[in-house]
mmCIF file of C-alpha atoms and ligand atoms in Angstrom:
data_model
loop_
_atom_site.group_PDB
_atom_site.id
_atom_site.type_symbol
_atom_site.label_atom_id
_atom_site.label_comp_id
_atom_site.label_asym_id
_atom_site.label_seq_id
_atom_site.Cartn_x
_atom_site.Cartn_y
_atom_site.Cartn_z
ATOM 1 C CA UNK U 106 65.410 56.639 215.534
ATOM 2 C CA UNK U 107 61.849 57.941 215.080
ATOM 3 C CA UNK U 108 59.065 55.548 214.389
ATOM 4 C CA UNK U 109 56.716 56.303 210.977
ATOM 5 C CA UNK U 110 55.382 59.033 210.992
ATOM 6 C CA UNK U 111 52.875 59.704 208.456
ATOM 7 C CA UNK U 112 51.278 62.591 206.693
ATOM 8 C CA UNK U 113 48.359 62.042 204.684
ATOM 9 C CA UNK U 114 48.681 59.838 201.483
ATOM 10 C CA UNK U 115 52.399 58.965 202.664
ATOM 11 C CA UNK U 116 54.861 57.299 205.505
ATOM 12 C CA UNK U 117 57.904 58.344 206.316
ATOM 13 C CA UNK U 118 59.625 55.556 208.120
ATOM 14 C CA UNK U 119 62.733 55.130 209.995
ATOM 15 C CA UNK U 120 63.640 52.723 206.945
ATOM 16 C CA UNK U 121 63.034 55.553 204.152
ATOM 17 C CA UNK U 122 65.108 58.225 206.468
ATOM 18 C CA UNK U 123 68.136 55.483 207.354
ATOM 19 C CA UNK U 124 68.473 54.691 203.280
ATOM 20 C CA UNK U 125 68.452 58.603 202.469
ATOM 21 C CA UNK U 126 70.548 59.400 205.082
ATOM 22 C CA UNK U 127 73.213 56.802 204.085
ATOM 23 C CA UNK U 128 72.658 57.910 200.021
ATOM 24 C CA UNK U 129 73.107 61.460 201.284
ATOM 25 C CA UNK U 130 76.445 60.463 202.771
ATOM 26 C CA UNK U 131 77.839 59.249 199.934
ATOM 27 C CA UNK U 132 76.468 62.052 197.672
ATOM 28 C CA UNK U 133 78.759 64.746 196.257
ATOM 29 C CA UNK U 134 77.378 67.907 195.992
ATOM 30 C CA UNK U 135 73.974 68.539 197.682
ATOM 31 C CA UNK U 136 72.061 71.746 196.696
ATOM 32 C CA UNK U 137 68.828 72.265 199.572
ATOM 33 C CA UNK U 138 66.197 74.997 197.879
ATOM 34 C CA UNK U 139 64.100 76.256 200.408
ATOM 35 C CA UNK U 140 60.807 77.909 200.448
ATOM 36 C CA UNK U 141 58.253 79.519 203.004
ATOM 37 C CA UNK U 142 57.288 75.886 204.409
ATOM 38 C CA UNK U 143 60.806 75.844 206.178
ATOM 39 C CA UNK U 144 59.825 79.186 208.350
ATOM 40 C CA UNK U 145 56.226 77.974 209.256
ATOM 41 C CA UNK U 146 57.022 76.296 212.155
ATOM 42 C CA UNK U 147 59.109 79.692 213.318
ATOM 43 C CA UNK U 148 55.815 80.974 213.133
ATOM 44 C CA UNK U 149 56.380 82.774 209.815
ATOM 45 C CA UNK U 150 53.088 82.120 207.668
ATOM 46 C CA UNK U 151 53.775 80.443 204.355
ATOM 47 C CA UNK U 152 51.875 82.954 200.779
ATOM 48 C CA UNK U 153 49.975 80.564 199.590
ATOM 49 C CA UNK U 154 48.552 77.770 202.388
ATOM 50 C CA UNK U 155 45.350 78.584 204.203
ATOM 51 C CA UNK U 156 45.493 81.571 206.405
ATOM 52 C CA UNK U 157 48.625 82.573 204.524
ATOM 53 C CA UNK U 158 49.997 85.912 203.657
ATOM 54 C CA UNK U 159 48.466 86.255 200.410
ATOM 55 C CA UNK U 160 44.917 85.679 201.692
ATOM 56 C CA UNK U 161 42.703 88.024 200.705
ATOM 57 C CA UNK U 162 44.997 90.034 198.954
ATOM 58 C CA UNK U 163 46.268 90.710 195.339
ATOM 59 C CA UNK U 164 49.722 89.551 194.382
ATOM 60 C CA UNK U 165 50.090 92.264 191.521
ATOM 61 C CA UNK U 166 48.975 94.933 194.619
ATOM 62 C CA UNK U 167 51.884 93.675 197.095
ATOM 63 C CA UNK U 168 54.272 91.937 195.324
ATOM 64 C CA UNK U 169 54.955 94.023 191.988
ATOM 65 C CA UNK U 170 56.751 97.168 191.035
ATOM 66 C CA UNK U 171 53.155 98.440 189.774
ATOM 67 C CA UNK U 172 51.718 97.629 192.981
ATOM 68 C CA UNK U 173 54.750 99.851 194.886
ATOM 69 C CA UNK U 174 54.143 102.421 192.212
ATOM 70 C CA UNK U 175 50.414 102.437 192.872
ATOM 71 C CA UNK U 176 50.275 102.535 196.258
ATOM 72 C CA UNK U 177 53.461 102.441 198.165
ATOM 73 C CA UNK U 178 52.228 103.150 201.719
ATOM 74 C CA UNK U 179 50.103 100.185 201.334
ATOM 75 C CA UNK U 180 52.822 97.939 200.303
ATOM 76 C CA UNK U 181 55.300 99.475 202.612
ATOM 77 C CA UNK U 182 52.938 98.969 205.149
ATOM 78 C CA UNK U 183 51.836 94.929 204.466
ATOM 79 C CA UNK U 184 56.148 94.705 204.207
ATOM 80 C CA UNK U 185 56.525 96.537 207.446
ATOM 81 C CA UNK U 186 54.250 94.187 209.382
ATOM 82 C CA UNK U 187 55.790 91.425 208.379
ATOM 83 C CA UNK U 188 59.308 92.497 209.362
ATOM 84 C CA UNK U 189 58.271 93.414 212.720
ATOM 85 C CA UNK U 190 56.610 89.948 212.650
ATOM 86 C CA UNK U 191 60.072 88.188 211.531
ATOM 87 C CA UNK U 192 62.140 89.960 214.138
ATOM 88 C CA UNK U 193 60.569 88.391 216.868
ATOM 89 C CA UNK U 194 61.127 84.772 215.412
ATOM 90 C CA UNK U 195 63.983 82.328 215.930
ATOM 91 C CA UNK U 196 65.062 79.736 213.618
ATOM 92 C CA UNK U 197 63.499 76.106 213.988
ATOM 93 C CA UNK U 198 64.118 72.498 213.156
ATOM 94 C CA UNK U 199 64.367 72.953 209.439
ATOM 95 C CA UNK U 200 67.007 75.590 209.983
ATOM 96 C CA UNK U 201 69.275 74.474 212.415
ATOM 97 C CA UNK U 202 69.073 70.765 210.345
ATOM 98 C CA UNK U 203 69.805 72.796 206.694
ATOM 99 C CA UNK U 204 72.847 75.041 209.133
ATOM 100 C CA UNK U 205 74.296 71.157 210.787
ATOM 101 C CA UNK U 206 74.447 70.174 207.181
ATOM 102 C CA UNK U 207 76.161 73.334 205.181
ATOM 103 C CA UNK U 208 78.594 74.127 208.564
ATOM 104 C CA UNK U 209 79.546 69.953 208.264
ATOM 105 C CA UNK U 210 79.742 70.040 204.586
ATOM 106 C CA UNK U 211 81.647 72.380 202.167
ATOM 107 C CA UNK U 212 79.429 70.902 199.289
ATOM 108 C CA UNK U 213 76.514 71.675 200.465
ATOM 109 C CA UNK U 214 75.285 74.827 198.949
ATOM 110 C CA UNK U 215 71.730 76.619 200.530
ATOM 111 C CA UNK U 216 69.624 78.387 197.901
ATOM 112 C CA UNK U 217 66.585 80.020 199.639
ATOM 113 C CA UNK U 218 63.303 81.529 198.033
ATOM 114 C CA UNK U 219 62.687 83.144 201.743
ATOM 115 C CA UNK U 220 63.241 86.439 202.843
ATOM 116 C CA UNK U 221 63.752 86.621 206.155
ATOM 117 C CA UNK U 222 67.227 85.939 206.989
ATOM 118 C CA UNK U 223 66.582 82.510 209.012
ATOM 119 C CA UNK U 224 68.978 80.218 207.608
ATOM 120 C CA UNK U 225 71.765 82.932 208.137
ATOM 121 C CA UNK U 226 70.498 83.574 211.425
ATOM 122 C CA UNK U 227 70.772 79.126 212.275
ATOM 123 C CA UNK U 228 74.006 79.193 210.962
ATOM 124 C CA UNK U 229 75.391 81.801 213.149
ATOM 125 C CA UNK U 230 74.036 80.286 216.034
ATOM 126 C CA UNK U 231 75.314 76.898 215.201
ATOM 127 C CA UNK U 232 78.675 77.880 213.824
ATOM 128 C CA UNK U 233 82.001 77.682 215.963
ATOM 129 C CA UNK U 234 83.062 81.337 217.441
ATOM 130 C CA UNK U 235 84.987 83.234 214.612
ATOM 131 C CA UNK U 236 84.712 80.434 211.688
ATOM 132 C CA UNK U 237 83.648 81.296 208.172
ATOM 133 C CA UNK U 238 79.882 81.386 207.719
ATOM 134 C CA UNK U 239 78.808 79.483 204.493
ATOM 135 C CA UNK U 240 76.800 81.617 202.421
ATOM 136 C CA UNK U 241 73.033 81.509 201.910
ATOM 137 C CA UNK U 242 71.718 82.230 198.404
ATOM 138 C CA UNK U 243 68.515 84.833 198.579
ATOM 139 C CA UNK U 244 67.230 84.217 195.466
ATOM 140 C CA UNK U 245 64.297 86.839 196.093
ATOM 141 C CA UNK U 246 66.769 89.224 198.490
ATOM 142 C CA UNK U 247 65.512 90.316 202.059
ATOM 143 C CA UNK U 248 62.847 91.820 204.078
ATOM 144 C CA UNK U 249 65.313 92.848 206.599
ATOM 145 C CA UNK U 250 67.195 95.492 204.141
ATOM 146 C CA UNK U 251 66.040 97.961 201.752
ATOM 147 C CA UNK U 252 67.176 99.550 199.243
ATOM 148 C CA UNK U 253 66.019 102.982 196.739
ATOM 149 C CA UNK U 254 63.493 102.321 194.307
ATOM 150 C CA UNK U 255 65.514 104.414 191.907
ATOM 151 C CA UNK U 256 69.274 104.248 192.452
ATOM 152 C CA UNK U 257 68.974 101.083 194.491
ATOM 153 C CA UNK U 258 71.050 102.417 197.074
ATOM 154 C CA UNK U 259 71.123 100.148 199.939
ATOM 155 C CA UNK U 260 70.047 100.418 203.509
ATOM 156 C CA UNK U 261 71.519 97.396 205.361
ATOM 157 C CA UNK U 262 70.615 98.734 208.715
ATOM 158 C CA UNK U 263 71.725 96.663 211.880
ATOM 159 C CA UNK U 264 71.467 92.768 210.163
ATOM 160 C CA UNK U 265 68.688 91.342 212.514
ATOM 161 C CA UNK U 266 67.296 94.474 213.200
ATOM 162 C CA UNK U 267 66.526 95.329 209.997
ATOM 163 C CA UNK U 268 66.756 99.188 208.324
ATOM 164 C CA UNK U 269 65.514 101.349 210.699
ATOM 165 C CA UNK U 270 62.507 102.668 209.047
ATOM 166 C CA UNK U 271 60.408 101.253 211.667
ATOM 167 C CA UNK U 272 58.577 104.799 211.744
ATOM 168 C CA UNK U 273 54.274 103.701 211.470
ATOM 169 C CA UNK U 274 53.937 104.536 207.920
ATOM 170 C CA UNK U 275 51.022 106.463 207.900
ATOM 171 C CA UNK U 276 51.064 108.474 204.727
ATOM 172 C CA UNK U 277 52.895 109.237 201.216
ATOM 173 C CA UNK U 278 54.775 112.125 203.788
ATOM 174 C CA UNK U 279 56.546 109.215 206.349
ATOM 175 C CA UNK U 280 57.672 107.260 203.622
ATOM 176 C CA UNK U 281 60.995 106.234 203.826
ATOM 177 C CA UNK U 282 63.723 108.124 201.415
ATOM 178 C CA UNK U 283 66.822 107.609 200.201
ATOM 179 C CA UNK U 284 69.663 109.721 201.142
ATOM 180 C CA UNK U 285 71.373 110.008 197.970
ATOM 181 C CA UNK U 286 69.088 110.841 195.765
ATOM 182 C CA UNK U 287 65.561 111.340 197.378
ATOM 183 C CA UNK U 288 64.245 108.604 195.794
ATOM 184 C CA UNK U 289 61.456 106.167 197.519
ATOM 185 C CA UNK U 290 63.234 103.253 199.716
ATOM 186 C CA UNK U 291 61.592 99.715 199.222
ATOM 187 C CA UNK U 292 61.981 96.485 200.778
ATOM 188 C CA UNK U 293 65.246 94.752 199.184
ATOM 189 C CA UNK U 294 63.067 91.887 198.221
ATOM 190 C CA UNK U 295 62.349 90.859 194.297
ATOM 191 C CA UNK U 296 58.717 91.456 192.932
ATOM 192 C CA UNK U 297 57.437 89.611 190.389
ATOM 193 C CA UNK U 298 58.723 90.781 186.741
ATOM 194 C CA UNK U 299 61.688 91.268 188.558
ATOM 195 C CA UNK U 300 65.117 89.925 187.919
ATOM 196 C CA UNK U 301 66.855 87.937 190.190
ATOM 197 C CA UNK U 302 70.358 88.981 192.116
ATOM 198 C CA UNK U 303 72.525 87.659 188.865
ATOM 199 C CA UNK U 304 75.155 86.154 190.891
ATOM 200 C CA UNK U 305 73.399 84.249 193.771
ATOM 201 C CA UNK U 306 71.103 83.061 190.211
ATOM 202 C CA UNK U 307 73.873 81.719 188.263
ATOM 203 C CA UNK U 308 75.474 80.101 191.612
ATOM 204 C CA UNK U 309 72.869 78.394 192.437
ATOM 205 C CA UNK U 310 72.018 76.912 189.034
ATOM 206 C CA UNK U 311 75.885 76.106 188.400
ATOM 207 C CA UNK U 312 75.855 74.302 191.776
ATOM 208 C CA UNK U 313 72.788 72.286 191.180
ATOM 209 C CA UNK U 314 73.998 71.243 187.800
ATOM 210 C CA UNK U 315 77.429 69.706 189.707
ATOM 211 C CA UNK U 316 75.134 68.752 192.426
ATOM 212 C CA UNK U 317 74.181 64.953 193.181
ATOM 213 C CA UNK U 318 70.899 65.513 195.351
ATOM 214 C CA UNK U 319 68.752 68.303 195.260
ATOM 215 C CA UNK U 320 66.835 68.667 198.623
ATOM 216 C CA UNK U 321 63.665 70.932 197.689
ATOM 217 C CA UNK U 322 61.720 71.748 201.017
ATOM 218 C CA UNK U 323 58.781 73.492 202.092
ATOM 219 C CA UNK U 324 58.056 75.384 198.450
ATOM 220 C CA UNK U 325 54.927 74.969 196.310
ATOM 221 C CA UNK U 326 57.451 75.089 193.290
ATOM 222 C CA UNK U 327 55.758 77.565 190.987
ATOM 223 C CA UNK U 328 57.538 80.729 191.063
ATOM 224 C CA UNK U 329 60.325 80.476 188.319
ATOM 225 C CA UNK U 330 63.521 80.800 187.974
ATOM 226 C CA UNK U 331 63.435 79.457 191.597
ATOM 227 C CA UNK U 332 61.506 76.218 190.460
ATOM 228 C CA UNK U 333 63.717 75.252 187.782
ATOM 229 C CA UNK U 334 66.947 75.066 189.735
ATOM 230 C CA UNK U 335 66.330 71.367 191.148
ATOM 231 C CA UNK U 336 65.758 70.315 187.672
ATOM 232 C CA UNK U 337 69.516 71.493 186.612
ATOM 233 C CA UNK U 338 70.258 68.826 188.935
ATOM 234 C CA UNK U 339 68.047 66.250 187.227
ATOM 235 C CA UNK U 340 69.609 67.044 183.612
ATOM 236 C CA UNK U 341 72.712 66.314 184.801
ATOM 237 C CA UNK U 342 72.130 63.038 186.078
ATOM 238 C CA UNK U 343 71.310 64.121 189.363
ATOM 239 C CA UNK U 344 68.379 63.283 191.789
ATOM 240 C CA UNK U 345 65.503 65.303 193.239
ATOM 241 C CA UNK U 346 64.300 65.254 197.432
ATOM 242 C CA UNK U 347 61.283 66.696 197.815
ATOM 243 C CA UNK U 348 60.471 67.539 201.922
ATOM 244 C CA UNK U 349 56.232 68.812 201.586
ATOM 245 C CA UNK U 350 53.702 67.648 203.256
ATOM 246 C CA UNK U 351 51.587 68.798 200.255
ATOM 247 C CA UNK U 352 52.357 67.658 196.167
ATOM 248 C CA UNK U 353 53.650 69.931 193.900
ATOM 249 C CA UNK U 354 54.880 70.424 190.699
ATOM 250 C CA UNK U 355 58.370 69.190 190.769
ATOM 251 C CA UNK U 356 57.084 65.663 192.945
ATOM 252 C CA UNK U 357 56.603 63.832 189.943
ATOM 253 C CA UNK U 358 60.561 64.300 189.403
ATOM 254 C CA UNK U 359 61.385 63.024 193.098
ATOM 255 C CA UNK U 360 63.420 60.334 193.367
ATOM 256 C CA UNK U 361 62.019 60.527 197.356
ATOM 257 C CA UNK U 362 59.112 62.142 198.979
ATOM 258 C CA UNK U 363 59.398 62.735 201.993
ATOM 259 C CA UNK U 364 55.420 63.359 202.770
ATOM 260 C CA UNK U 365 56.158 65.168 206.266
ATOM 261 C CA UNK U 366 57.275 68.778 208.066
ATOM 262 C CA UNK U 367 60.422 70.282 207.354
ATOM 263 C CA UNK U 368 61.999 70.315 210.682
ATOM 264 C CA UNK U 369 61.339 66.600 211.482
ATOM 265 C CA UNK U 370 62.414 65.258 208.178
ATOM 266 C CA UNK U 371 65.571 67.032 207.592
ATOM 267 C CA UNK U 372 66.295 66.693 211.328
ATOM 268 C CA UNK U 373 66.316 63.281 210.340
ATOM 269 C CA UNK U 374 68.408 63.385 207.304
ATOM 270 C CA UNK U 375 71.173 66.163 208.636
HETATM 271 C C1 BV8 L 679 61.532 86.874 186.829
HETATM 272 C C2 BV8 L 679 58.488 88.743 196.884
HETATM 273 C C3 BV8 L 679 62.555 87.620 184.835
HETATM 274 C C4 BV8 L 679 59.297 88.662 198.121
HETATM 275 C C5 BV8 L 679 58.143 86.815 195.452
HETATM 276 C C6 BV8 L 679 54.408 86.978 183.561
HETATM 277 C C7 BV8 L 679 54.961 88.245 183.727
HETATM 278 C C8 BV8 L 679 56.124 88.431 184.483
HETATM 279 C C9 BV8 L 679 56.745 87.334 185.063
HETATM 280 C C10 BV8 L 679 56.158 86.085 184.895
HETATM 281 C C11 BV8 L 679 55.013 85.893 184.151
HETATM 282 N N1 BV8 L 679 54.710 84.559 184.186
HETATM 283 C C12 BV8 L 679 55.619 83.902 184.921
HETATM 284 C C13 BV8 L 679 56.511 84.810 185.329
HETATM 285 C C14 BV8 L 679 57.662 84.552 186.137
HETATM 286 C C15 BV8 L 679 57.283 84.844 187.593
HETATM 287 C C16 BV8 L 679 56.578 83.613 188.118
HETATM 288 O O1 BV8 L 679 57.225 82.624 188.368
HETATM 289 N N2 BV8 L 679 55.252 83.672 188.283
HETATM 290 C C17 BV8 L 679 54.547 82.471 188.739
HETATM 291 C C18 BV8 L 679 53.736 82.750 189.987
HETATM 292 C C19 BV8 L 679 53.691 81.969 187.586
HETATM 293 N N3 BV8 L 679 58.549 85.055 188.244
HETATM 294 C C20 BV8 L 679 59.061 86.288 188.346
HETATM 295 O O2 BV8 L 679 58.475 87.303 188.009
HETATM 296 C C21 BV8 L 679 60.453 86.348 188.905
HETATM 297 N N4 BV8 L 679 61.267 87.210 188.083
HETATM 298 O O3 BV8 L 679 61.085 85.910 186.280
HETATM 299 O O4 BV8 L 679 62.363 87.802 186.200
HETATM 300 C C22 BV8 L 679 61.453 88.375 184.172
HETATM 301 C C23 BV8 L 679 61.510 89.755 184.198
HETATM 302 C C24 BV8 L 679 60.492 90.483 183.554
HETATM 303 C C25 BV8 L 679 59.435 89.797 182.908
HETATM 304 C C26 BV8 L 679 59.394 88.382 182.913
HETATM 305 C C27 BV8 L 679 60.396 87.677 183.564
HETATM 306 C C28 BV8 L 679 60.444 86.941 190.308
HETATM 307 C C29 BV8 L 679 59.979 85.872 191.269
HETATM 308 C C30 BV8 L 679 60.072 86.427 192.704
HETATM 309 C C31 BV8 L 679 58.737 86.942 193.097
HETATM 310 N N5 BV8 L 679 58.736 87.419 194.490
HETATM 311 N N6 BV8 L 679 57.911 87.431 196.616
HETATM 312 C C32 BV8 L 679 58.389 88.476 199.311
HETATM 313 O O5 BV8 L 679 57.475 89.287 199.490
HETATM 314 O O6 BV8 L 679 58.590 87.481 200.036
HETATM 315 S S1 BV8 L 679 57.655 85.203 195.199
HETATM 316 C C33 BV8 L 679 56.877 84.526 196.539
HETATM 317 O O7 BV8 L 679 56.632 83.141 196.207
HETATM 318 C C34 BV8 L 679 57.752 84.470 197.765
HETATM 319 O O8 BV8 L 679 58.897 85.251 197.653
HETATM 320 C C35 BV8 L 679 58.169 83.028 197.879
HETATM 321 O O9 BV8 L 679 59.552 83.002 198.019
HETATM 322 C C36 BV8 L 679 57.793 82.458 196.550
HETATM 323 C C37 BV8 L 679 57.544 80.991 196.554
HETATM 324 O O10 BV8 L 679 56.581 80.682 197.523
HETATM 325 P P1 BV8 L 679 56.916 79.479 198.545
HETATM 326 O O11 BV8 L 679 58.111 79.853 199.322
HETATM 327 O O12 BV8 L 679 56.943 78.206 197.805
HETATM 328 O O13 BV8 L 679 55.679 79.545 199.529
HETATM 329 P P2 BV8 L 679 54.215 78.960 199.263
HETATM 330 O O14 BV8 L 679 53.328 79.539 200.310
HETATM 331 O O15 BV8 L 679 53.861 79.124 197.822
HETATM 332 O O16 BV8 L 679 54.359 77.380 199.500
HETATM 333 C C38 BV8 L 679 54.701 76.913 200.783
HETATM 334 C C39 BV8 L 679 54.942 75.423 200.632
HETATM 335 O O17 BV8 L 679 55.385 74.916 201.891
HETATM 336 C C40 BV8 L 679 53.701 74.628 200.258
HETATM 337 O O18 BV8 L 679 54.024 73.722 199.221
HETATM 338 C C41 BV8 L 679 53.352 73.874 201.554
HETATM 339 O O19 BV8 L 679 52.778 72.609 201.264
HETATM 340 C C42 BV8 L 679 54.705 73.720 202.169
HETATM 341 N N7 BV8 L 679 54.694 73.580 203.640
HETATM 342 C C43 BV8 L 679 53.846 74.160 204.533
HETATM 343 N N8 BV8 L 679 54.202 73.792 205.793
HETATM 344 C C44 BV8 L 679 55.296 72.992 205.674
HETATM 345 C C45 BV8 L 679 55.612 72.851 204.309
HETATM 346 N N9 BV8 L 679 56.631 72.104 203.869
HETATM 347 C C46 BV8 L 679 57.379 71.474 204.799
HETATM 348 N N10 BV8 L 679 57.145 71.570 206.131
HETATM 349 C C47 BV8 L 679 56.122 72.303 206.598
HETATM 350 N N11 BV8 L 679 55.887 72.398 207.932
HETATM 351 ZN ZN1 ZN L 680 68.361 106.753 195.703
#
C-alpha cells in the first residue's frame, strides 16, 4: 500500500484510500465522470490548466458552430493538430484503473467529457480476447470521427486512426467534404450551444440517479450538462468522489477528496 502522498492543501493516505476502497466495494452502482485531467498524464494537455489548449485562444473561435462557420480552416486546423497529437498517445494510470473497474463490474457505468477515445482504447487492451466491451459514454462525441456539418453524415474512418482527412488543411479548397451531400465535414465533437448525443445524456443521468458513488475525476466541473450529472447522484441519496488535484465547483458536495493525480488515486481505489 502506498504511503501519503500529498498534494497541496490535502493528504491522501493509505487510511483514506483503504476506507474508500472498502465503501466502494460495497457500493451499488458507481457512475466515474471523467474530464481532460484523466488524459494529462497520456500527455494530452488539459483546456483550461496552464499551458493548456485554450491558451491564448478564444473558445467562441474554436469551440462553437460560429467559430466553424467563421473560419473553418482555422478550426479544422487547431482540431487536426490535436488528433494527430492523440494518435500517438496510449492510455495511462487513470485509464487502465477506470477499464479494471467497468470490465470487473457490470454497475459501473463510464461517462466521459473527453474526446479522444482513451477509455475505449484501456478497455480493449485490458479486456479478455472476444468479451463484450462495456460502453463509454462521450458526452461531447470524438475527435477521432467526423461527421457533415449539414446532414451529419458520419465519417468513422479506421477507429484509432481516425477519418482519414489527414490531408494539411491549407485552404477553404482542401477542406474536407461530405460525400452525400457536399456539405463541410467537422470534427464529431459537441461545441458549445450544442446539444448533447440524447441517448449517452439521458444514460448517464439515469445511471447516476440509481448510482451509489459518483467518482468525478480530472474535470474543472463547469461545462453543463456534464457538471450536473454527479449531482443526480447526490439527490438521490447518493455520494460524490471527487479525484483533482485542484478545487472545483462540485468539491463542496464531496463526500471525499481525493487531493491527488488521477492515475495514482484511482489506481488505488480500482
Ligand atoms: C448545451 C468541444 C444545450 C470538444 C467542449 C450560453 C450560451 C450557450 C450555452 C451556454 C451558455 N451558458 C452556459 C451554457 C452551457 C454551456 C456551458 O456549460 N458553458 C460553460 C463554460 C459556462 N454548455 C454547452 O453549450 C453544452 N451544450 O448546453 O446544449 C444548449 C443548446 C443551445 C443553447 C444553450 C444550451 C455543450 C458543452 C460541450 C462543449 N464542448 N469542447 C473538444 O474540443 O474537446 S467543452 C470542453 O470543456 C471540453 O470538451 C471538455 O470536455 C470540457 C470540460 O473541460 P475539462 O475536461 O474539465 O478540462 P479542464 O481543462 O477544464 O479541467 C481539467 C481539470 O483536470 C482541472 O480541474 C485540473 O485541476 C484537473 N487535473 C489536471 N491534471 C490532473 C487533474 N485531475 C486529476 N489528475 C491530474 N493529473
Ligand atoms: Zn452531408
Amino acid at each position: 500500500m502506498a504511503d501519503a502522498f500529498t498534494r497541496d492543501d490535502a493528504v491522501v493516505t493509505g487510511k483514506t484510500l483503504a476506507e474508500a476502497r472498502d465503501e466502494l466495494g460495497k457500493a451499488e452502482g458507481i457512475v466515474v465522470l471523467t474530464g481532460a485531467g484523466v488524459s494529462a498524464a497520456s500527455g494530452i494537455p488539459t483546456f483550461r490548466d496552464a499551458g493548456g489548449l485554450w491558451e491564448g485562444e478564444k473558445v467562441e473561435d474554436l469551440a462553437t458552430p460560429g467559430g466553424f462557420n467563421r473560419d473553418p480552416v482555422r478550426v479544422w486546423r487547431w482540431y487536426q493538430s490535436r488528433r494527430n497529437a492523440i494518435r500517438e498517445c496510449q492510455p495511462h494510470d487513470a485509464h487502465r484503473a477506470i477499464a479494471r473497474l467497468t470490465l470487473a463490474r457490470p454497475d459501473v457505468t463510464v461517462v466521459t467529457q473527453n474526446v479522444d477515445g482513451l477509455h475505449q482504447e484501456a478497455i480493449r487492451q485490458l479486456a479478455q480476447r472476444d468479451s463484450a466491451l462495456p460502453p463509454v459514454l462521450e458526452l461531447h462525441g470524438s475527435i477521432l470521427r467526423d461527421r457533415c456539418n449539414l446532414c451529419s453524415a458520419r465519417d468513422d474512418g479506421p477507429s484509432r486512426q481516425g477519418a482519414n482527412h489527414t490531408a494539411h488543411i491549407e485552404d477553404r479548397a482542401s477542406l474536407p467534404r461530405c460525400a452525400r451531400c457536399g456539405g463541410l465535414m467537422r470534427p464529431a465533437v459537441v461545441w458549445f450551444g450544442e446539444t448533447l448525443p440524447h441517448e449517452a445524456l439521458d444514460t448517464a443521468f439515469e445511471r447516476a440517479r440509481q448510482a451509489d458513488v459518483c467518482i468525478v475525476a480530472g474535470t474543472s466541473a463547469i461545462v453543463h450538462p456534464a457538471a450536473s450529472i454527479p449531482m443526480a447522484t447526490l439527490e438521490t441519496g447518493g455520494v460524490i468522489w471527487e479525484v483533482n488535484p485542484s478545487n472545483t465547483p462540485l468539491s463542496r458536495h464531496a463526500a471525499r477528496t481525493f487531493r491527488g493525480d488521477a492515475g495514482e488515486v484511482l489506481s488505488h481505489l480500482a
